[in-house]
Amino acid sequence: MSPPRQVFIAVIGAGGVGKCFLNQLTGLAQRLSQSPSSPYYLSLIWLSTSKKALYHADYKSLSNWESELANNSKPTLPLPQLQDYLVKAPGKVVLVDNTSNQDVADAYPSFLKKGISIVTPNKKAFSGNLQLFKDIFAAASNGSGAGGYIFHESSVGAGLPVISTLKDLVETGDQVTKIEGVFSGTMSFLFNSFQPTSGGGGKFSAEVTSAKEKGYTEPDARDDLNGLDVARKLTILARLAGLDVESPTSFPVQSLIPKELESCQSGDEFLEKLPQYDGQMDALKQEAEKEGKVVRFVGSVDVPSNAVKVGLEKFDKSHPIAALKGSDNIIAFYTKRYGDNPLIIQGAGAGGEVTAMGVTADLVKVLRLLH
Amino acid sequence: MSPPRQVFIAVIGAGGVGKCFLNQLTGLAQRLSQSPSSPYYLSLIWLSTSKKALYHADYKSLSNWESELANNSKPTLPLPQLQDYLVKAPGKVVLVDNTSNQDVADAYPSFLKKGISIVTPNKKAFSGNLQLFKDIFAAASNGSGAGGYIFHESSVGAGLPVISTLKDLVETGDQVTKIEGVFSGTMSFLFNSFQPTSGGGGKFSAEVTSAKEKGYTEPDARDDLNGLDVARKLTILARLAGLDVESPTSFPVQSLIPKELESCQSGDEFLEKLPQYDGQMDALKQEAEKEGKVVRFVGSVDVPSNAVKVGLEKFDKSHPIAALKGSDNIIAFYTKRYGDNPLIIQGAGAGGEVTAMGVTADLVKVLRLLH
């Protein structure tokens, strides 16, 4: 048996997901080093935030990254210099991008072409303009290219096996006809509270404020309510299902921000004025209730008709989408092989630990392929 | 770019799953041969049933396998001779075992040690005695050994991503606390008909007969009702979650065959006498109904208490297990990271096409690793 090979890990981002990932990485590295049969061992050689970076010119492993990052970091390097640093590492390199930064995403094709593999939850890379999406998979070894590998499970539904399942369906020749579901933990929580299947629920504006207070929304709740986050996820799934979706704004996306409030100067001003528009949402709720249904914020991809859309829809109370709990996501794949009853995946689709888990699982897959 | 490499495929079994797989394999091989960037192309060099085999001494690819198998096959070879034939193939070999044969399963460690990779839905290999399970993963390259790769997604829940999800959870350091679900399409259909959440449903014996007539049971329905099929699946999941389960009969498994009917000489005799015992099941149904619940046949693994069990349980009508439709399976993973709301996977867990899909997806994974 050959001695274990060193694999170098570079991490960008040390926020919510980044910190959880770094802890999972520490655990993974320990388990690998304790396994006598492991074909590789891991060295963290780069860790950066938007401003600071930790690294050694001689590729020595980083230790005590949390205190070192606070006390002994240098200014971060521009992306071309980072690429240069990683290309010269004495072994295979996996770049873990735990940001949602467009500039980093734009650099993926270049990194991949140089043989650097990438794992990431960064939606921007796969949901922005179509050419970037194509360039990434044209460069990657698990696309049509000969470069590094790329995996992005956590770009949709966090650690839930959504991307891998869709890829399996497509690669084995199944025909995906429709993908439908609740793709936002925020929207899930909001509508499960606004109109529970058991009845009741508060005014829409009150539920938004409550969700924000409980930490379920972005700092500015409008970043959830505009539907763009869900539109990005649908763009990714539609493209993987074979549709050439130009951008996340190239199909109908219903924003829950009333037209009159689009000009609000701040999230606080928006929340203050939102109650004036509760009437519209109340009417919708009552209309659904009369039909024995509930309102949910969903996204869908209809493959044969090339139609992607995001917005409010009514569902029978017994429908799995209606019966969702808490901030769970649910994703249903309708395919030729699965027939009338779709393949369904459900569970937490947001949160640091489960998002990081998808990234760590992707890292394990890359390690196996680099073996 | 290096020229595509030939990978040799050997298939044992041409029954329901086997035939679907062979069609999916044809599609996969075509897509690979049409993709200019594919790093490999596939050659089917062996196809056998329990008696007959199709192969050429010079490893020429098989064509028109359906008519050739009927008209021009030879007697099949004993497993050691098959191994010898495959070891001498001029390239990497993947053995696809689409049988549920114990002898083939027993030979896995030997095949793997010789560098032959295996993909299979054969439950016997992973749910029989614990030593075989350990020997398989000790030999395999994706276990602790240096041999071929082994994947067996379809051994639980057919093509549903059950095994891969559990492995991801474990490998990324999550703590799986409980696995619970409906693991049999037959049992799902039977109890969804016997006690629908909407009320009604027939006598138990009538539902068994009806399920058999609709093709949802084994030829002898007792092979479903004894619970062993579910026990095998639970054994596999429990072992992958880290429990040393000795065998599928080493934990409590509730059989739905009344004690008095265990001595029936035939499945027909059994079905004829079953109505005499409908009273027991009716009582259970009424007891559940009074509590606002329904009866379902489920399996569970409780990891911290090292407890595996299979049998009837009552569930609230709003519980996802109660709300299952048709012959769908549902599998819920409770873990430390996912907290109170489990990661749930749901959909068809039986049937030729979806079982074969899991096998084909595993084959794609092996091909990537052999690249």
Tab-separated table of N, CA and C in Angstrom, chain B residues 171-239:
chain	number	residue	atom	x	y	z
B	171	GLU	N	-19.903	10.111	7.509
B	171	GLU	CA	-18.542	10.509	7.124
B	171	GLU	C	-18.227	11.965	7.436
B	172	THR	N	-19.262	12.799	7.509
B	172	THR	CA	-19.006	14.205	7.825
B	172	THR	C	-19.073	14.453	9.329
B	173	GLY	N	-19.264	13.393	10.110
B	173	GLY	CA	-19.180	13.531	11.566
B	173	GLY	C	-20.486	13.869	12.263
B	174	ASP	N	-21.621	13.759	11.549
B	174	ASP	CA	-22.893	13.967	12.235
B	174	ASP	C	-23.160	12.745	13.122
B	175	GLN	N	-23.981	12.929	14.156
B	175	GLN	CA	-24.365	11.790	14.992
B	175	GLN	C	-25.788	11.379	14.641
B	176	VAL	N	-25.913	10.235	13.993
B	176	VAL	CA	-27.236	9.720	13.661
B	176	VAL	C	-27.804	9.105	14.932
B	177	THR	N	-28.965	9.615	15.372
B	177	THR	CA	-29.544	9.092	16.605
B	177	THR	C	-30.622	8.053	16.317
B	178	LYS	N	-31.396	8.291	15.259
B	178	LYS	CA	-32.481	7.362	14.960
B	178	LYS	C	-32.759	7.329	13.469
B	179	ILE	N	-33.068	6.150	12.958
B	179	ILE	CA	-33.530	6.009	11.576
B	179	ILE	C	-34.879	5.302	11.660
B	180	GLU	N	-35.870	5.843	11.008
B	180	GLU	CA	-37.209	5.269	11.126
B	180	GLU	C	-37.933	5.391	9.803
B	181	GLY	N	-38.768	4.396	9.470
B	181	GLY	CA	-39.517	4.545	8.236
B	181	GLY	C	-40.268	3.318	7.799
B	182	VAL	N	-40.844	3.453	6.619
B	182	VAL	CA	-41.522	2.343	5.944
B	182	VAL	C	-40.587	1.893	4.831
B	183	PHE	N	-40.115	0.664	4.932
B	183	PHE	CA	-39.037	0.208	4.060
B	183	PHE	C	-39.481	-0.839	3.053
B	184	SER	N	-40.752	-1.094	2.982
B	184	SER	CA	-41.262	-2.114	2.082
B	184	SER	C	-42.423	-1.550	1.286
B	185	GLY	N	-42.318	-1.599	-0.035
B	185	GLY	CA	-43.408	-1.143	-0.889
B	185	GLY	C	-44.667	-1.953	-0.643
B	186	THR	N	-44.477	-3.252	-0.431
B	186	THR	CA	-45.622	-4.136	-0.177
B	186	THR	C	-46.350	-3.731	1.099
B	187	MET	N	-45.583	-3.589	2.183
B	187	MET	CA	-46.175	-3.226	3.471
B	187	MET	C	-46.810	-1.838	3.401
B	188	SER	N	-46.182	-0.939	2.662
B	188	SER	CA	-46.721	0.408	2.496
B	188	SER	C	-48.095	0.326	1.839
B	189	PHE	N	-48.155	-0.347	0.705
B	189	PHE	CA	-49.420	-0.475	-0.038
B	189	PHE	C	-50.489	-1.144	0.816
B	190	LEU	N	-50.073	-2.206	1.512
B	190	LEU	CA	-51.004	-3.000	2.307
B	190	LEU	C	-51.651	-2.167	3.407
B	191	PHE	N	-50.860	-1.414	4.151
B	191	PHE	CA	-51.417	-0.670	5.278
B	191	PHE	C	-52.053	0.648	4.852
B	192	ASN	N	-51.579	1.241	3.753
B	192	ASN	CA	-52.259	2.424	3.225
B	192	ASN	C	-53.666	2.055	2.736
B	193	SER	N	-53.850	0.780	2.334
B	193	SER	CA	-55.179	0.315	1.911
B	193	SER	C	-55.994	-0.177	3.104
B	194	PHE	N	-55.338	-0.861	4.032
B	194	PHE	CA	-56.021	-1.441	5.191
B	194	PHE	C	-56.580	-0.355	6.102
B	195	GLN	N	-55.798	0.709	6.296
B	195	GLN	CA	-56.276	1.812	7.135
B	195	GLN	C	-55.833	3.168	6.576
B	196	PRO	N	-56.553	3.634	5.547
B	196	PRO	CA	-56.220	4.955	4.992
B	196	PRO	C	-56.448	6.040	6.050
B	197	THR	N	-55.700	7.132	5.983
B	197	THR	CA	-55.891	8.213	6.960
B	197	THR	C	-57.298	8.795	6.829
B	198	SER	N	-57.896	8.659	5.652
B	198	SER	CA	-59.242	9.208	5.427
B	198	SER	C	-60.337	8.280	5.946
B	199	GLY	N	-59.951	7.154	6.583
B	199	GLY	CA	-60.944	6.217	7.101
B	199	GLY	C	-61.258	5.119	6.099
B	200	GLY	N	-61.984	4.087	6.547
B	200	GLY	CA	-62.347	2.994	5.659
B	200	GLY	C	-61.263	1.941	5.576
B	201	GLY	N	-61.183	1.286	4.430
B	201	GLY	CA	-60.232	0.198	4.272
B	201	GLY	C	-60.902	-1.135	4.551
B	202	GLY	N	-60.366	-2.198	3.921
B	202	GLY	CA	-61.023	-3.499	4.042
B	202	GLY	C	-60.458	-4.366	5.142
B	203	LYS	N	-60.886	-5.610	5.161
B	203	LYS	CA	-60.326	-6.595	6.085
B	203	LYS	C	-58.876	-6.857	5.700
B	204	PHE	N	-58.059	-7.206	6.684
B	204	PHE	CA	-56.641	-7.396	6.404
B	204	PHE	C	-56.415	-8.474	5.354
B	205	SER	N	-57.074	-9.622	5.512
B	205	SER	CA	-56.850	-10.736	4.570
B	205	SER	C	-57.256	-10.335	3.151
B	206	ALA	N	-58.344	-9.548	3.048
B	206	ALA	CA	-58.799	-9.116	1.722
B	206	ALA	C	-57.776	-8.185	1.085
B	207	GLU	N	-57.167	-7.335	1.910
B	207	GLU	CA	-56.153	-6.406	1.377
B	207	GLU	C	-54.898	-7.152	0.940
B	208	VAL	N	-54.545	-8.219	1.680
B	208	VAL	CA	-53.378	-9.030	1.281
B	208	VAL	C	-53.656	-9.680	-0.072
B	209	THR	N	-54.830	-10.273	-0.209
B	209	THR	CA	-55.194	-10.920	-1.476
B	209	THR	C	-55.204	-9.905	-2.616
B	210	SER	N	-55.768	-8.731	-2.340
B	210	SER	CA	-55.829	-7.689	-3.360
B	210	SER	C	-54.415	-7.212	-3.751
B	211	ALA	N	-53.546	-7.047	-2.757
B	211	ALA	CA	-52.161	-6.618	-3.042
B	211	ALA	C	-51.447	-7.662	-3.889
B	212	LYS	N	-51.713	-8.938	-3.570
B	212	LYS	CA	-51.083	-10.017	-4.347
B	212	LYS	C	-51.584	-9.975	-5.796
B	213	GLU	N	-52.890	-9.809	-5.947
B	213	GLU	CA	-53.468	-9.779	-7.302
B	213	GLU	C	-52.921	-8.617	-8.127
B	214	LYS	N	-52.627	-7.508	-7.443
B	214	LYS	CA	-52.102	-6.336	-8.157
B	214	LYS	C	-50.591	-6.417	-8.379
B	215	GLY	N	-49.973	-7.503	-7.940
B	215	GLY	CA	-48.537	-7.687	-8.169
B	215	GLY	C	-47.654	-6.984	-7.155
B	216	TYR	N	-48.236	-6.557	-6.018
B	216	TYR	CA	-47.436	-5.843	-5.024
B	216	TYR	C	-46.716	-6.763	-4.036
B	217	THR	N	-47.068	-8.062	-4.048
B	217	THR	CA	-46.389	-8.975	-3.112
B	217	THR	C	-45.484	-9.940	-3.871
B	218	GLU	N	-44.650	-10.655	-3.126
B	218	GLU	CA	-43.898	-11.763	-3.702
B	218	GLU	C	-44.921	-12.828	-4.136
B	219	PRO	N	-44.488	-13.769	-4.999
B	219	PRO	CA	-45.409	-14.834	-5.426
B	219	PRO	C	-46.073	-15.510	-4.216
B	220	ASP	N	-45.313	-15.732	-3.154
B	220	ASP	CA	-45.878	-16.214	-1.901
B	220	ASP	C	-45.881	-15.038	-0.921
B	221	ALA	N	-47.080	-14.519	-0.620
B	221	ALA	CA	-47.191	-13.290	0.181
B	221	ALA	C	-46.535	-13.417	1.555
B	222	ARG	N	-46.368	-14.646	2.026
B	222	ARG	CA	-45.727	-14.827	3.333
B	222	ARG	C	-44.293	-14.290	3.353
B	223	ASP	N	-43.654	-14.285	2.163
B	223	ASP	CA	-42.284	-13.764	2.084
B	223	ASP	C	-42.225	-12.261	2.362
B	224	ASP	N	-43.352	-11.580	2.218
B	224	ASP	CA	-43.414	-10.172	2.632
B	224	ASP	C	-43.863	-10.059	4.085
B	225	LEU	N	-44.872	-10.869	4.432
B	225	LEU	CA	-45.518	-10.707	5.736
B	225	LEU	C	-44.644	-11.145	6.906
B	226	ASN	N	-43.625	-11.957	6.637
B	226	ASN	CA	-42.774	-12.401	7.758
B	226	ASN	C	-41.830	-11.299	8.244
B	227	GLY	N	-41.750	-10.180	7.529
B	227	GLY	CA	-40.955	-9.049	8.003
B	227	GLY	C	-39.463	-9.139	7.720
B	228	LEU	N	-39.015	-10.274	7.148
B	228	LEU	CA	-37.573	-10.467	6.981
B	228	LEU	C	-36.956	-9.480	5.989
B	229	ASP	N	-37.706	-9.153	4.930
B	229	ASP	CA	-37.203	-8.198	3.940
B	229	ASP	C	-36.910	-6.854	4.604
B	230	VAL	N	-37.823	-6.406	5.440
B	230	VAL	CA	-37.607	-5.142	6.149
B	230	VAL	C	-36.453	-5.284	7.143
B	231	ALA	N	-36.393	-6.439	7.806
B	231	ALA	CA	-35.320	-6.668	8.778
B	231	ALA	C	-33.944	-6.618	8.112
B	232	ARG	N	-33.861	-7.131	6.895
B	232	ARG	CA	-32.588	-7.081	6.162
B	232	ARG	C	-32.175	-5.623	5.898
B	233	LYS	N	-33.134	-4.807	5.496
B	233	LYS	CA	-32.822	-3.403	5.199
B	233	LYS	C	-32.394	-2.666	6.463
B	234	LEU	N	-33.086	-2.945	7.567
B	234	LEU	CA	-32.718	-2.299	8.831
B	234	LEU	C	-31.322	-2.732	9.292
B	235	THR	N	-31.008	-3.993	9.037
B	235	THR	CA	-29.672	-4.498	9.386
B	235	THR	C	-28.598	-3.699	8.657
B	236	ILE	N	-28.833	-3.471	7.373
B	236	ILE	CA	-27.858	-2.724	6.559
B	236	ILE	C	-27.692	-1.306	7.103
B	237	LEU	N	-28.804	-0.634	7.355
B	237	LEU	CA	-28.720	0.755	7.832
B	237	LEU	C	-28.079	0.831	9.211
B	238	ALA	N	-28.447	-0.103	10.083
B	238	ALA	CA	-27.881	-0.089	11.437
B	238	ALA	C	-26.368	-0.279	11.388
B	239	ARG	N	-25.913	-1.197	10.546
B	239	ARG	CA	-24.463	-1.429	10.430
B	239	ARG	C	-23.753	-0.186	9.887
